[in-house]
């Protein structure tokens, strides 16, 4: 399953990592350009429970929509 297809609400199995091995922090947004997580979210991921991981995924989806669904993008 790729990141575009993952639905953190509907998916019942284990929560996959959003990392796509494009690890560059954007100084303007404070987000990784590959996975759209903050450095704190990246650091916590390994010890996070499933509910926290789903919450991070929901935030990733919100961020993607805000970045890519804006007029002019």
PDB file of C-alpha atoms in Angstrom:
ATOM      1  CA  UNK A   1       0.000   0.000   0.000  1.00  0.00           C
ATOM      2  CA  UNK A   2       1.419   3.365  -0.908  1.00  0.00           C
ATOM      3  CA  UNK A   3       0.952   6.576   1.010  1.00  0.00           C
ATOM      4  CA  UNK A   4      -1.658   7.984  -1.350  1.00  0.00           C
ATOM      5  CA  UNK A   5      -3.882   4.941  -0.804  1.00  0.00           C
ATOM      6  CA  UNK A   6      -3.572   4.771   2.983  1.00  0.00           C
ATOM      7  CA  UNK A   7      -6.686   5.891   4.853  1.00  0.00           C
ATOM      8  CA  UNK A   8      -5.946   6.241   8.585  1.00  0.00           C
ATOM      9  CA  UNK A   9      -9.642   6.049   9.428  1.00  0.00           C
ATOM     10  CA  UNK A  10     -10.737   3.114   7.262  1.00  0.00           C
ATOM     11  CA  UNK A  11      -7.602   0.942   7.400  1.00  0.00           C
ATOM     12  CA  UNK A  12      -7.953  -1.666  10.153  1.00  0.00           C
ATOM     13  CA  UNK A  13      -4.486  -3.246  10.051  1.00  0.00           C
ATOM     14  CA  UNK A  14      -1.147  -2.098  11.420  1.00  0.00           C
ATOM     15  CA  UNK A  15      -0.318   1.511  10.644  1.00  0.00           C
ATOM     16  CA  UNK A  16       2.496   1.776   8.073  1.00  0.00           C
ATOM     17  CA  UNK A  17       5.239   4.352   8.269  1.00  0.00           C
ATOM     18  CA  UNK A  18       4.669   7.349   6.010  1.00  0.00           C
ATOM     19  CA  UNK A  19       8.411   7.514   5.251  1.00  0.00           C
ATOM     20  CA  UNK A  20       9.244   7.326   1.540  1.00  0.00           C
ATOM     21  CA  UNK A  21      13.020   7.763   1.980  1.00  0.00           C
ATOM     22  CA  UNK A  22      13.042  11.389   0.874  1.00  0.00           C
ATOM     23  CA  UNK A  23      14.326  12.795   4.146  1.00  0.00           C
ATOM     24  CA  UNK A  24      14.740  16.567   3.866  1.00  0.00           C
ATOM     25  CA  UNK A  25      13.378  19.014   6.390  1.00  0.00           C
ATOM     26  CA  UNK A  26      11.880  22.132   4.857  1.00  0.00           C
ATOM     27  CA  UNK A  27      12.942  25.162   6.900  1.00  0.00           C
ATOM     28  CA  UNK A  28       9.888  27.182   5.862  1.00  0.00           C
ATOM     29  CA  UNK A  29       7.242  24.584   6.773  1.00  0.00           C
ATOM     30  CA  UNK A  30       9.123  22.613   9.429  1.00  0.00           C
ATOM     31  CA  UNK A  31       8.026  19.430   7.648  1.00  0.00           C
ATOM     32  CA  UNK A  32       9.905  16.597   6.003  1.00  0.00           C
ATOM     33  CA  UNK A  33       9.535  17.025   2.240  1.00  0.00           C
ATOM     34  CA  UNK A  34       9.022  13.276   1.846  1.00  0.00           C
ATOM     35  CA  UNK A  35       6.547  12.317   4.561  1.00  0.00           C
ATOM     36  CA  UNK A  36       5.134  15.683   5.695  1.00  0.00           C
ATOM     37  CA  UNK A  37       5.908  14.973   9.358  1.00  0.00           C
ATOM     38  CA  UNK A  38       7.542  17.304  11.862  1.00  0.00           C
ATOM     39  CA  UNK A  39      10.861  16.258  13.377  1.00  0.00           C
ATOM     40  CA  UNK A  40       9.053  15.518  16.665  1.00  0.00           C
ATOM     41  CA  UNK A  41       6.589  13.212  14.877  1.00  0.00           C
ATOM     42  CA  UNK A  42       9.461  11.412  13.145  1.00  0.00           C
ATOM     43  CA  UNK A  43      11.353  10.930  16.424  1.00  0.00           C
ATOM     44  CA  UNK A  44       8.263   9.637  18.284  1.00  0.00           C
ATOM     45  CA  UNK A  45       7.082   7.293  15.508  1.00  0.00           C
ATOM     46  CA  UNK A  46       9.027   4.217  16.667  1.00  0.00           C
ATOM     47  CA  UNK A  47       7.550   4.276  20.150  1.00  0.00           C
ATOM     48  CA  UNK A  48       4.090   5.603  19.221  1.00  0.00           C
ATOM     49  CA  UNK A  49       1.002   3.483  19.664  1.00  0.00           C
ATOM     50  CA  UNK A  50      -1.393   2.748  16.834  1.00  0.00           C
ATOM     51  CA  UNK A  51      -3.798   5.555  17.807  1.00  0.00           C
ATOM     52  CA  UNK A  52      -0.998   8.146  17.842  1.00  0.00           C
ATOM     53  CA  UNK A  53       0.248   6.895  14.462  1.00  0.00           C
ATOM     54  CA  UNK A  54      -3.260   7.232  13.035  1.00  0.00           C
ATOM     55  CA  UNK A  55      -3.449  10.769  14.417  1.00  0.00           C
ATOM     56  CA  UNK A  56      -0.144  11.607  12.690  1.00  0.00           C
ATOM     57  CA  UNK A  57      -1.487  10.148   9.444  1.00  0.00           C
ATOM     58  CA  UNK A  58      -4.642  12.251   9.703  1.00  0.00           C
ATOM     59  CA  UNK A  59      -2.451  15.318  10.137  1.00  0.00           C
ATOM     60  CA  UNK A  60      -0.298  14.289   7.147  1.00  0.00           C
ATOM     61  CA  UNK A  61      -3.422  14.038   4.983  1.00  0.00           C
ATOM     62  CA  UNK A  62      -4.569  17.468   6.210  1.00  0.00           C
ATOM     63  CA  UNK A  63      -1.148  18.966   5.437  1.00  0.00           C
ATOM     64  CA  UNK A  64      -1.055  17.421   1.956  1.00  0.00           C
ATOM     65  CA  UNK A  65      -4.492  18.826   1.198  1.00  0.00           C
ATOM     66  CA  UNK A  66      -3.484  22.271   2.445  1.00  0.00           C
ATOM     67  CA  UNK A  67      -0.268  22.251   0.396  1.00  0.00           C
ATOM     68  CA  UNK A  68      -1.542  20.732  -2.830  1.00  0.00           C
ATOM     69  CA  UNK A  69      -5.212  21.647  -3.017  1.00  0.00           C
ATOM     70  CA  UNK A  70      -4.608  25.399  -2.862  1.00  0.00           C
ATOM     71  CA  UNK A  71      -5.340  27.356  -6.060  1.00  0.00           C
ATOM     72  CA  UNK A  72      -2.179  28.007  -8.037  1.00  0.00           C
ATOM     73  CA  UNK A  73      -0.394  24.814  -6.952  1.00  0.00           C
TER      74      UNK A  73
END
